[in-house]
Coordinates of N, CA and C in Angstrom, one line a residue:
Chain A
X10 N 160.1 138.9 44.9 CA 162.0 138.6 44.8 C 162.1 138.1 46.1
X11 N 163.1 137.2 46.0 CA 163.9 136.6 47.1 C 165.4 137.6 47.8
X12 N 165.5 138.3 49.2 CA 166.5 138.9 49.0 C 167.6 138.3 50.4
X13 N 168.6 138.7 50.4 CA 169.3 138.4 51.9 C 170.0 139.7 52.0
X14 N 170.0 140.1 53.1 CA 170.3 141.6 53.5 C 171.6 141.5 54.8
X15 N 172.9 141.2 54.5 CA 173.7 141.7 55.6 C 174.3 142.9 55.6
X16 N 174.1 143.5 56.6 CA 174.3 145.3 56.9 C 175.7 145.7 57.3
X17 N 176.4 144.9 57.8 CA 177.5 145.1 58.0 C 178.3 144.5 57.3
X18 N 179.3 145.6 56.5 CA 180.2 145.2 55.5 C 181.9 144.5 55.5
X19 N 181.6 145.4 56.9 CA 183.1 144.9 58.1 C 182.8 144.9 59.2
X20 N 183.6 144.1 59.9 CA 183.5 144.1 61.7 C 185.2 143.4 61.7
X21 N 185.2 144.0 62.8 CA 186.6 143.4 63.5 C 186.4 143.6 65.2
X22 N 187.3 142.4 65.7 CA 187.2 141.9 67.1 C 188.8 141.8 67.6
X23 N 189.0 141.8 68.6 CA 190.0 140.7 68.8 C 189.8 139.4 69.7
X24 N 190.9 138.8 69.4 CA 190.9 137.2 69.2 C 190.2 136.6 70.7
X25 N 189.5 135.7 70.9 CA 189.0 135.3 71.8 C 187.4 136.3 72.3
X26 N 187.3 137.2 71.3 CA 185.6 137.9 72.0 C 185.0 137.1 71.1
X27 N 183.5 137.6 71.4 CA 182.9 136.9 70.5 C 182.0 138.1 69.5
X28 N 181.4 137.9 68.8 CA 181.3 138.8 67.6 C 179.8 137.8 66.8
X29 N 179.2 138.9 66.9 CA 177.8 138.3 66.0 C 176.9 139.1 64.7
X30 N 177.3 138.0 63.6 CA 177.1 139.0 62.5 C 175.4 138.6 61.9
X31 N 175.4 140.1 61.7 CA 173.6 140.2 61.3 C 172.9 139.0 60.0
X32 N 172.1 138.9 59.6 CA 171.8 138.5 58.6 C 169.9 138.7 58.4
X33 N 169.2 139.9 57.8 CA 167.8 139.2 57.6 C 167.8 138.8 55.9
X34 N 166.5 138.1 56.0 CA 165.9 137.6 54.5 C 164.7 138.1 54.4
X35 N 164.1 137.8 52.7 CA 162.8 138.3 52.4 C 162.2 137.1 51.5
X36 N 161.1 136.0 52.0 CA 160.9 135.2 51.3 C 159.2 135.2 51.7
X37 N 158.2 134.8 50.6 CA 157.3 134.3 51.1 C 156.8 132.9 51.3
X38 N 157.8 132.3 51.0 CA 157.7 130.6 51.2 C 157.8 130.1 52.5
X39 N 157.2 129.1 52.8 CA 157.2 128.6 54.5 C 158.1 127.8 54.6
X40 N 159.0 127.0 53.5 CA 159.4 126.0 53.5 C 160.8 126.6 52.8
X41 N 161.9 126.6 53.9 CA 163.1 126.9 53.2 C 164.1 126.6 54.4
X42 N 165.5 126.8 53.6 CA 166.5 126.3 54.5 C 167.7 127.6 54.8
X43 N 168.3 127.8 55.6 CA 169.1 129.2 55.7 C 170.6 128.5 55.8
X44 N 171.7 129.3 55.5 CA 173.1 128.2 55.5 C 174.0 129.8 56.1
X45 N 175.0 129.7 56.8 CA 176.1 130.5 56.7 C 177.3 129.4 56.3
X46 N 177.6 130.4 55.4 CA 178.9 130.5 54.5 C 180.4 130.5 54.7
X47 N 181.3 130.1 55.0 CA 182.5 131.4 54.8 C 183.5 131.3 53.8
X48 N 184.2 132.1 53.8 CA 184.9 132.0 52.3 C 186.7 133.0 52.9
X49 N 187.2 132.4 53.2 CA 188.6 132.4 53.8 C 189.6 133.2 52.3
X50 N 190.7 133.6 52.4 CA 191.4 134.4 51.0 C 191.4 133.3 50.2
X51 N 191.5 132.5 50.1 CA 191.7 131.1 49.4 C 190.6 130.8 48.7
X52 N 189.3 131.4 49.0 CA 188.3 131.7 48.1 C 187.6 130.4 48.0
X53 N 187.9 129.4 48.8 CA 186.9 128.4 49.2 C 185.9 128.5 50.2
X54 N 184.2 128.0 49.7 CA 183.1 128.2 50.0 C 183.4 127.3 51.0
X55 N 183.3 127.8 52.7 CA 183.2 126.6 53.5 C 181.8 126.4 53.7
X56 N 181.1 125.5 54.5 CA 179.5 125.3 55.3 C 179.8 126.0 56.7
X57 N 179.3 126.6 57.4 CA 179.4 126.6 58.9 C 178.6 126.3 59.3
X58 N 177.2 126.5 59.1 CA 176.2 126.1 59.9 C 174.6 126.4 58.6
X59 N 173.8 124.9 59.0 CA 172.5 125.3 58.4 C 171.7 125.0 59.4
X60 N 170.1 126.0 58.9 CA 169.2 125.8 59.7 C 167.6 125.7 58.6
X61 N 167.3 124.4 59.7 CA 165.7 124.5 58.4 C 164.9 125.1 59.1
X62 N 164.1 125.9 58.6 CA 163.1 127.0 59.1 C 162.2 126.3 59.9
X63 N 161.6 125.4 59.4 CA 160.8 124.4 60.5 C 161.0 124.1 61.6
X64 N 162.6 124.3 61.8 CA 163.2 123.9 63.2 C 162.6 125.2 64.2
X65 N 162.2 125.5 65.1 CA 162.3 126.0 66.3 C 163.9 126.3 66.6
X66 N 164.3 125.0 67.3 CA 165.5 125.1 67.7 C 166.6 125.6 67.2
X67 N 167.5 126.6 67.7 CA 169.0 127.1 66.8 C 169.8 126.2 67.0
X68 N 170.5 126.2 65.7 CA 171.7 125.7 65.4 C 173.1 125.7 65.8
X69 N 173.5 124.9 66.4 CA 174.7 125.2 66.6 C 175.8 123.9 66.3
X70 N 177.0 124.6 66.0 CA 178.3 123.9 65.7 C 179.3 124.4 66.5
X71 N 179.6 123.7 67.6 CA 180.8 124.0 68.3 C 180.9 125.2 68.6
X72 N 181.9 125.9 68.2 CA 182.2 127.5 68.7 C 181.1 128.4 67.8
X73 N 180.2 128.1 66.8 CA 179.3 128.6 66.0 C 177.6 128.2 66.3
X74 N 177.1 129.3 66.6 CA 175.7 128.9 67.0 C 174.7 130.2 65.9
X75 N 173.7 130.0 65.5 CA 172.7 131.0 65.4 C 171.3 131.3 66.1
X76 N 170.8 132.4 66.1 CA 169.6 133.1 66.9 C 168.7 133.3 65.7
X77 N 167.8 132.5 65.3 CA 166.7 132.4 64.1 C 165.6 133.1 64.6
X78 N 164.9 134.1 64.0 CA 163.8 134.5 64.5 C 163.0 134.9 63.0
X79 N 162.3 133.7 62.7 CA 161.1 133.0 61.8 C 160.3 134.6 61.7
X80 N 160.0 135.3 62.8 CA 158.5 136.1 62.5 C 159.3 137.2 61.9
X81 N 160.5 137.5 62.2 CA 161.4 138.8 62.0 C 162.5 138.6 60.7
X82 N 162.2 137.5 60.6 CA 163.5 137.3 59.1 C 163.9 137.4 59.4
X83 N 165.3 136.9 60.5 CA 166.4 137.3 61.1 C 166.9 136.1 61.4
X84 N 168.3 136.1 60.8 CA 169.6 134.4 61.0 C 171.0 135.2 61.6
X85 N 171.0 135.5 62.7 CA 172.4 135.8 63.1 C 173.5 134.9 63.0
X86 N 174.4 135.7 63.5 CA 175.6 133.9 63.2 C 176.3 134.7 64.6
X87 N 176.3 134.1 65.6 CA 177.5 134.0 66.6 C 178.7 133.4 66.7
X88 N 179.7 134.1 66.7 CA 181.1 133.1 67.0 C 181.5 133.2 68.5
X89 N 181.9 132.2 69.2 CA 182.5 132.2 70.4 C 183.6 132.3 70.7
X90 N 184.7 132.8 71.6 CA 186.3 132.8 71.4 C 186.6 132.7 70.1
X91 N 186.9 133.5 69.2 CA 187.0 133.7 68.1 C 188.1 133.4 67.8
X92 N 189.0 133.1 66.8 CA 190.2 132.6 66.7 C 190.7 133.5 65.1
X93 N 191.7 133.1 65.3 CA 191.9 134.1 63.9 C 192.0 133.4 62.5
X94 N 192.0 131.8 62.7 CA 191.7 131.3 61.4 C 190.2 131.4 61.3
X95 N 189.5 132.7 61.7 CA 188.1 132.9 61.1 C 188.2 134.2 60.7
X96 N 189.0 134.7 60.4 CA 189.0 136.0 59.5 C 188.9 135.4 57.8
X97 N 188.0 136.0 57.4 CA 186.9 135.6 55.9 C 185.7 136.4 55.8
X98 N 185.5 136.4 54.7 CA 184.3 136.8 54.2 C 183.1 136.1 55.0
X99 N 182.1 136.4 55.2 CA 180.9 135.1 55.9 C 179.4 135.4 55.2
X100 N 179.1 134.9 54.5 CA 177.6 134.9 53.3 C 176.7 134.5 54.1
X101 N 175.2 135.0 54.1 CA 174.4 134.6 54.9 C 173.3 133.8 53.7
X102 N 172.9 132.5 53.7 CA 172.3 132.4 52.1 C 171.2 131.8 52.8
X103 N 170.0 131.5 51.9 CA 169.0 130.7 51.9 C 168.4 129.8 50.7
X104 N 167.9 128.8 50.6 CA 167.5 127.7 49.4 C 165.8 127.6 50.2
X105 N 165.1 128.0 48.6 CA 163.3 127.3 49.2 C 163.3 126.0 48.4
X106 N 162.7 125.2 49.6 CA 162.8 124.2 48.4 C 163.5 123.1 48.2
X107 N 163.9 123.1 47.1 CA 165.3 122.3 46.6 C 165.8 122.5 45.8
X108 N 164.9 123.1 44.7 CA 165.2 123.0 42.9 C 166.2 124.3 42.5
X109 N 165.6 125.3 42.7 CA 166.4 126.6 42.8 C 167.9 126.7 43.7
X110 N 168.7 127.6 43.1 CA 170.1 127.5 44.1 C 170.0 128.6 45.1
X111 N 171.0 128.7 45.7 CA 171.1 129.6 46.8 C 171.0 131.0 46.5
X112 N 170.5 131.9 47.4 CA 170.2 133.3 47.4 C 171.3 134.5 48.4
X113 N 172.4 134.8 48.2 CA 173.4 135.1 48.9 C 173.1 136.3 49.2
X114 N 173.6 137.0 50.2 CA 173.5 138.5 50.5 C 175.3 138.9 50.4
X115 N 175.6 139.7 50.4 CA 176.8 140.4 49.9 C 177.9 140.0 50.7
X116 N 177.4 139.6 52.0 CA 178.8 138.8 52.8 C 179.2 140.4 53.9
X117 N 180.0 139.7 54.9 CA 180.9 140.3 56.0 C 181.8 140.0 56.0
X118 N 182.8 140.9 56.1 CA 184.2 140.8 56.3 C 184.8 140.5 57.3
X119 N 185.0 139.4 58.3 CA 185.2 139.1 59.4 C 186.7 139.7 59.7
X120 N 187.5 140.4 60.8 CA 188.9 140.6 60.7 C 188.7 140.0 62.1
X121 N 190.0 139.3 62.6 CA 190.0 138.6 63.5 C 191.5 139.3 64.1
X122 N 191.4 140.4 65.3 CA 193.1 141.0 65.5 C 193.7 139.8 66.7
X123 N 194.8 140.2 66.7 CA 195.5 139.1 67.7 C 195.6 140.1 68.7
Chain B
X5 N 187.4 111.0 48.3 CA 186.7 111.3 47.2 C 187.2 112.9 46.7
X6 N 187.2 113.6 45.4 CA 187.6 114.8 45.0 C 186.6 116.0 45.3
X7 N 185.4 115.6 45.7 CA 184.8 116.4 45.7 C 184.1 117.1 44.5
X8 N 184.3 118.5 44.3 CA 183.9 119.0 43.4 C 185.0 119.6 42.8
X9 N 185.6 119.8 41.6 CA 187.0 119.4 40.8 C 186.6 120.8 39.6
X10 N 186.9 121.8 39.4 CA 186.6 122.9 38.4 C 188.6 123.3 37.8
X11 N 188.4 123.6 36.3 CA 189.4 123.7 35.5 C 188.5 124.4 34.6
X12 N 189.5 126.0 34.2 CA 190.9 126.2 34.8 C 190.8 126.9 35.6
X13 N 192.0 127.3 36.6 CA 191.7 127.9 37.5 C 191.7 129.4 37.7
X14 N 192.2 129.7 36.5 CA 192.6 131.1 35.7 C 192.4 131.2 34.3
X15 N 191.6 132.1 33.8 CA 191.9 132.1 32.6 C 191.8 133.6 32.2
X16 N 192.3 133.9 30.8 CA 192.0 135.4 30.5 C 191.8 135.2 29.3
X17 N 190.5 135.9 28.7 CA 189.9 135.9 27.3 C 189.8 137.0 26.5
X18 N 189.8 137.2 25.3 CA 189.9 138.4 24.7 C 188.5 138.6 24.4
X19 N 187.8 140.1 24.1 CA 186.9 139.8 23.9 C 185.8 139.3 22.7
X20 N 185.1 138.5 22.6 CA 184.6 137.8 21.5 C 185.2 136.4 21.6
X21 N 185.9 136.0 22.3 CA 186.4 134.7 22.3 C 185.0 133.5 23.1
X22 N 185.4 132.3 22.6 CA 184.7 130.9 23.5 C 185.2 130.7 24.2
X23 N 184.5 129.9 25.4 CA 185.3 128.8 26.3 C 184.4 128.0 26.9
X24 N 185.0 126.9 27.6 CA 184.3 126.2 28.2 C 184.8 126.1 29.9
X25 N 184.0 125.8 30.9 CA 184.5 126.2 32.0 C 183.9 124.5 32.4
X26 N 184.8 123.7 33.3 CA 184.8 122.5 33.6 C 184.1 122.4 34.8
X27 N 183.4 121.2 35.1 CA 183.2 120.8 36.4 C 182.7 119.7 37.1
X28 N 183.3 119.1 37.7 CA 183.2 117.9 38.0 C 182.9 117.3 39.5
X29 N 181.9 116.8 39.8 CA 181.8 115.9 41.2 C 181.8 114.7 41.3
X30 N 182.3 114.1 42.3 CA 182.3 112.7 42.3 C 181.8 112.1 43.4
X31 N 180.3 112.5 44.3 CA 179.6 112.0 45.1 C 178.3 111.6 44.8
X32 N 178.3 111.5 43.7 CA 177.1 111.0 43.2 C 175.8 112.1 43.4
X33 N 176.0 113.5 43.1 CA 175.0 114.2 43.9 C 174.4 114.3 42.7
X34 N 172.7 114.6 42.6 CA 171.9 115.4 41.5 C 171.5 116.5 40.9
X35 N 172.1 117.5 42.4 CA 171.6 118.7 41.5 C 173.1 119.6 41.6
X36 N 173.2 120.2 40.7 CA 174.5 121.1 40.2 C 174.1 122.4 40.2
X37 N 175.0 123.5 40.1 CA 175.0 124.7 40.3 C 175.8 125.2 39.4
X38 N 175.5 126.5 38.9 CA 176.9 127.4 38.4 C 176.8 128.8 39.1
X39 N 177.4 129.3 39.9 CA 177.2 130.9 40.7 C 178.6 131.9 39.6
X40 N 177.9 133.3 39.9 CA 179.2 133.8 39.5 C 179.4 134.8 40.9
X41 N 180.6 135.1 41.2 CA 180.9 136.2 42.2 C 182.0 137.0 41.8
X42 N 181.0 138.5 41.7 CA 181.4 139.6 41.3 C 182.2 140.1 42.5
X43 N 183.5 141.4 42.1 CA 184.2 141.9 43.3 C 183.0 142.5 44.1
X44 N 183.0 142.2 45.6 CA 182.2 142.9 46.4 C 181.0 142.2 46.8
X45 N 180.9 141.2 45.9 CA 179.1 140.6 46.0 C 179.1 139.3 46.6
X46 N 177.8 138.8 46.8 CA 177.9 137.6 47.1 C 177.4 136.8 45.6
X47 N 177.5 135.6 45.9 CA 177.1 134.7 45.0 C 175.9 134.4 44.0
X48 N 175.6 134.7 42.6 CA 174.4 134.9 42.0 C 174.3 133.5 40.9
X49 N 173.3 133.1 41.0 CA 173.3 131.5 40.4 C 172.9 131.6 39.2
X50 N 173.6 131.1 38.2 CA 173.7 131.6 36.5 C 172.7 130.2 35.9
X51 N 173.2 128.8 36.6 CA 171.9 128.0 35.6 C 172.3 126.7 36.9
X52 N 171.3 125.8 36.8 CA 171.3 124.8 37.4 C 170.8 123.7 37.3
X53 N 170.9 122.2 37.6 CA 170.6 121.1 36.6 C 169.9 120.2 38.2
X54 N 169.1 119.7 38.1 CA 168.5 118.9 38.7 C 168.6 117.0 38.5
X55 N 169.3 117.2 37.5 CA 169.8 115.7 37.1 C 169.9 115.8 35.2
X56 N 170.6 114.5 34.8 CA 171.4 114.5 34.0 C 170.1 114.9 32.8
X57 N 170.6 115.4 31.8 CA 169.6 116.1 30.8 C 168.4 117.6 31.0
X58 N 168.3 117.6 32.6 CA 168.0 118.7 32.5 C 168.1 119.5 33.4
X59 N 167.8 120.6 32.6 CA 168.9 122.0 33.2 C 167.8 123.3 33.4
X60 N 167.9 124.5 33.9 CA 166.9 125.4 34.0 C 167.9 126.9 34.5
X61 N 167.4 127.6 34.1 CA 167.9 129.2 34.3 C 167.8 129.6 35.5
X62 N 169.0 130.5 36.0 CA 168.7 131.1 37.1 C 168.8 132.6 37.3
X63 N 169.5 133.2 38.0 CA 169.2 134.8 37.8 C 169.8 135.2 37.0
X64 N 171.0 135.1 36.4 CA 171.9 135.3 35.7 C 172.8 134.6 34.2
X65 N 171.2 134.3 33.1 CA 171.3 133.3 32.6 C 172.4 134.0 31.1
X66 N 172.4 135.2 31.0 CA 172.5 135.6 29.4 C 174.1 135.6 29.5
X67 N 174.5 134.8 28.4 CA 175.5 135.1 27.7 C 176.2 133.7 28.3
X68 N 175.4 132.9 28.9 CA 176.1 131.2 29.3 C 175.1 130.5 28.7
X69 N 175.8 129.0 28.4 CA 175.0 128.0 27.9 C 175.1 126.6 28.7
X70 N 174.6 125.7 29.3 CA 175.0 124.9 29.9 C 174.4 123.3 29.0
X71 N 175.1 122.4 29.6 CA 174.5 120.9 29.4 C 174.8 120.1 30.5
X72 N 173.8 118.8 30.7 CA 174.2 117.8 31.7 C 174.3 116.6 31.0
X73 N 175.0 115.8 30.8 CA 175.0 114.8 29.9 C 174.9 113.4 30.8
X74 N 175.7 113.9 32.1 CA 176.1 113.1 32.6 C 175.6 113.6 34.5
X75 N 175.5 112.5 35.0 CA 175.3 112.8 36.6 C 176.5 113.7 37.1
X76 N 177.8 113.1 36.5 CA 179.3 113.8 37.2 C 179.5 115.3 36.7
X77 N 179.3 115.6 35.3 CA 179.6 116.5 34.5 C 178.9 117.8 34.4
X78 N 178.9 119.0 34.6 CA 178.0 120.3 34.4 C 179.3 121.2 34.0
X79 N 179.3 121.5 32.6 CA 180.3 122.5 31.9 C 179.3 123.5 31.5
X80 N 180.4 124.8 31.7 CA 179.8 125.7 31.6 C 179.6 126.5 30.3
X81 N 179.1 127.1 28.9 CA 179.9 127.4 28.1 C 179.9 129.0 27.9
X82 N 181.1 129.9 27.8 CA 180.7 131.0 27.1 C 181.1 131.4 26.0
X83 N 179.9 132.0 25.5 CA 180.0 132.5 23.9 C 180.1 133.9 23.6
X84 N 181.3 134.5 22.9 CA 181.5 136.2 22.5 C 181.7 136.4 23.8
X85 N 182.7 136.4 24.9 CA 183.0 136.8 25.9 C 182.8 138.0 25.9
X86 N 182.2 138.9 26.8 CA 182.3 140.4 27.2 C 183.4 141.0 28.3
X87 N 183.5 142.2 28.5 CA 184.1 142.1 29.9 C 183.3 142.3 31.1
X88 N 182.2 141.9 30.8 CA 180.8 142.1 32.0 C 181.0 140.6 32.7
X89 N 181.8 139.8 31.8 CA 181.4 138.2 32.3 C 183.4 137.9 32.8
X90 N 183.5 139.2 33.5 CA 184.4 138.5 34.2 C 184.2 138.7 35.5
X91 N 184.8 137.7 36.3 CA 184.4 137.5 37.5 C 185.1 136.2 37.9
X92 N 184.5 135.8 38.9 CA 185.1 134.3 39.3 C 183.8 133.4 39.5
X93 N 184.2 132.1 38.9 CA 182.9 131.0 38.8 C 182.6 129.8 39.8
X94 N 182.0 129.9 40.3 CA 181.8 128.5 41.3 C 181.0 127.5 40.8
X95 N 181.2 126.2 40.6 CA 180.2 125.3 40.6 C 180.3 124.7 42.1
X96 N 178.8 124.0 41.9 CA 178.6 123.4 43.2 C 177.5 122.2 42.9
X97 N 177.5 121.4 44.0 CA 176.8 119.9 43.9 C 175.8 120.1 45.1
X98 N 174.8 119.4 45.4 CA 174.3 118.8 46.7 C 173.1 117.7 46.4
X99 N 172.8 116.8 47.2 CA 172.1 116.0 47.0 C 170.2 115.8 47.6
X100 N 169.3 116.3 46.7 CA 168.0 116.6 47.7 C 167.3 115.5 46.9
X101 N 166.4 114.4 47.6 CA 165.5 113.7 47.3 C 164.3 114.0 48.0
X102 N 162.9 113.9 47.4 CA 161.7 113.9 47.8 C 161.3 113.9 49.6
X103 N 160.9 114.7 50.1 CA 160.3 114.7 51.4 C 161.9 114.3 52.3
X104 N 162.9 114.5 52.2 CA 164.1 114.6 52.3 C 164.7 115.5 53.2
X105 N 164.1 116.5 52.7 CA 165.2 117.9 52.9 C 166.1 118.3 51.8
X106 N 166.6 119.6 52.5 CA 167.7 120.3 51.1 C 168.9 120.2 52.5
X107 N 170.0 119.6 51.1 CA 171.2 119.2 52.1 C 172.3 120.3 52.0
X108 N 173.3 120.5 52.2 CA 174.4 121.2 51.9 C 174.5 121.5 50.7
X109 N 175.1 122.3 49.9 CA 176.0 122.5 49.0 C 177.2 122.6 48.6
X110 N 178.4 121.7 47.8 CA 179.5 121.9 47.7 C 180.5 122.3 46.9
X111 N 181.4 123.2 47.2 CA 181.6 124.3 46.2 C 183.2 123.8 45.4
X112 N 183.3 124.0 44.4 CA 184.6 123.8 44.1 C 185.4 124.9 44.3
X113 N 186.4 125.0 43.7 CA 187.5 126.1 44.1 C 187.5 127.5 43.6
X114 N 186.3 127.2 42.4 CA 186.6 128.5 41.6 C 187.6 128.6 40.1
X115 N 187.0 129.3 39.5 CA 187.9 129.9 38.4 C 187.5 131.3 38.2
X116 N 188.7 132.0 37.8 CA 188.8 133.8 38.2 C 189.0 133.7 36.4
X117 N 188.4 134.4 35.9 CA 188.0 134.8 34.6 C 188.0 136.2 34.6
X118 N 189.1 136.4 33.5 CA 188.9 138.1 33.0 C 188.8 137.9 31.6
X119 N 188.0 139.0 31.3 CA 187.8 139.2 30.1 C 188.6 140.7 29.6
X120 N 189.4 141.3 28.3 CA 189.6 141.9 28.1 C 189.9 142.2 26.7

């Protein structure tokens, strides 16, 4: 079975600080894709960042970057210069190949304090 | 583009009633998905479709049915609603082509369903 584990149910940091959210996953497949999704109180699921497992280079999107350690099956998200609008649930997810849907972790509730 | 739309936004059902959750996308995506999100949990896959006329079960399909007669629409049918089906339901779509990798899934705004 494929699983995603997010070990931090909740995190709280001050505005402008850097925060790292943890994610580990388990799969026997070699071709897969990893994602971080943000879910603000509006409930909308918003893609934050995407990583192809075959790429060694870590993905970055503005203030968001990942640390992808394939051998350790780890996929952490770093948010730099955190902003109040970053307050949300963050879900780590992956998909194998392309046919099946995403497998999600339980999420981390990130709170940015002013 | 409207993206992925879902109706209704909220619904309260009595035990044993049936209903259909509507989902439509205007991005010409071939893949569509239905997920449910229970409180404090991540999303779980109910059903998915790789194209019109083709559907398959996900992790939690019991109590649900789907059909995909067009590329745009992917309705989810609940028969004989039960309290265990109280959840938030998300529809999503994506484009995948052989040899071109997997792209992001675009999600609808969700439907909050309560069964009492």
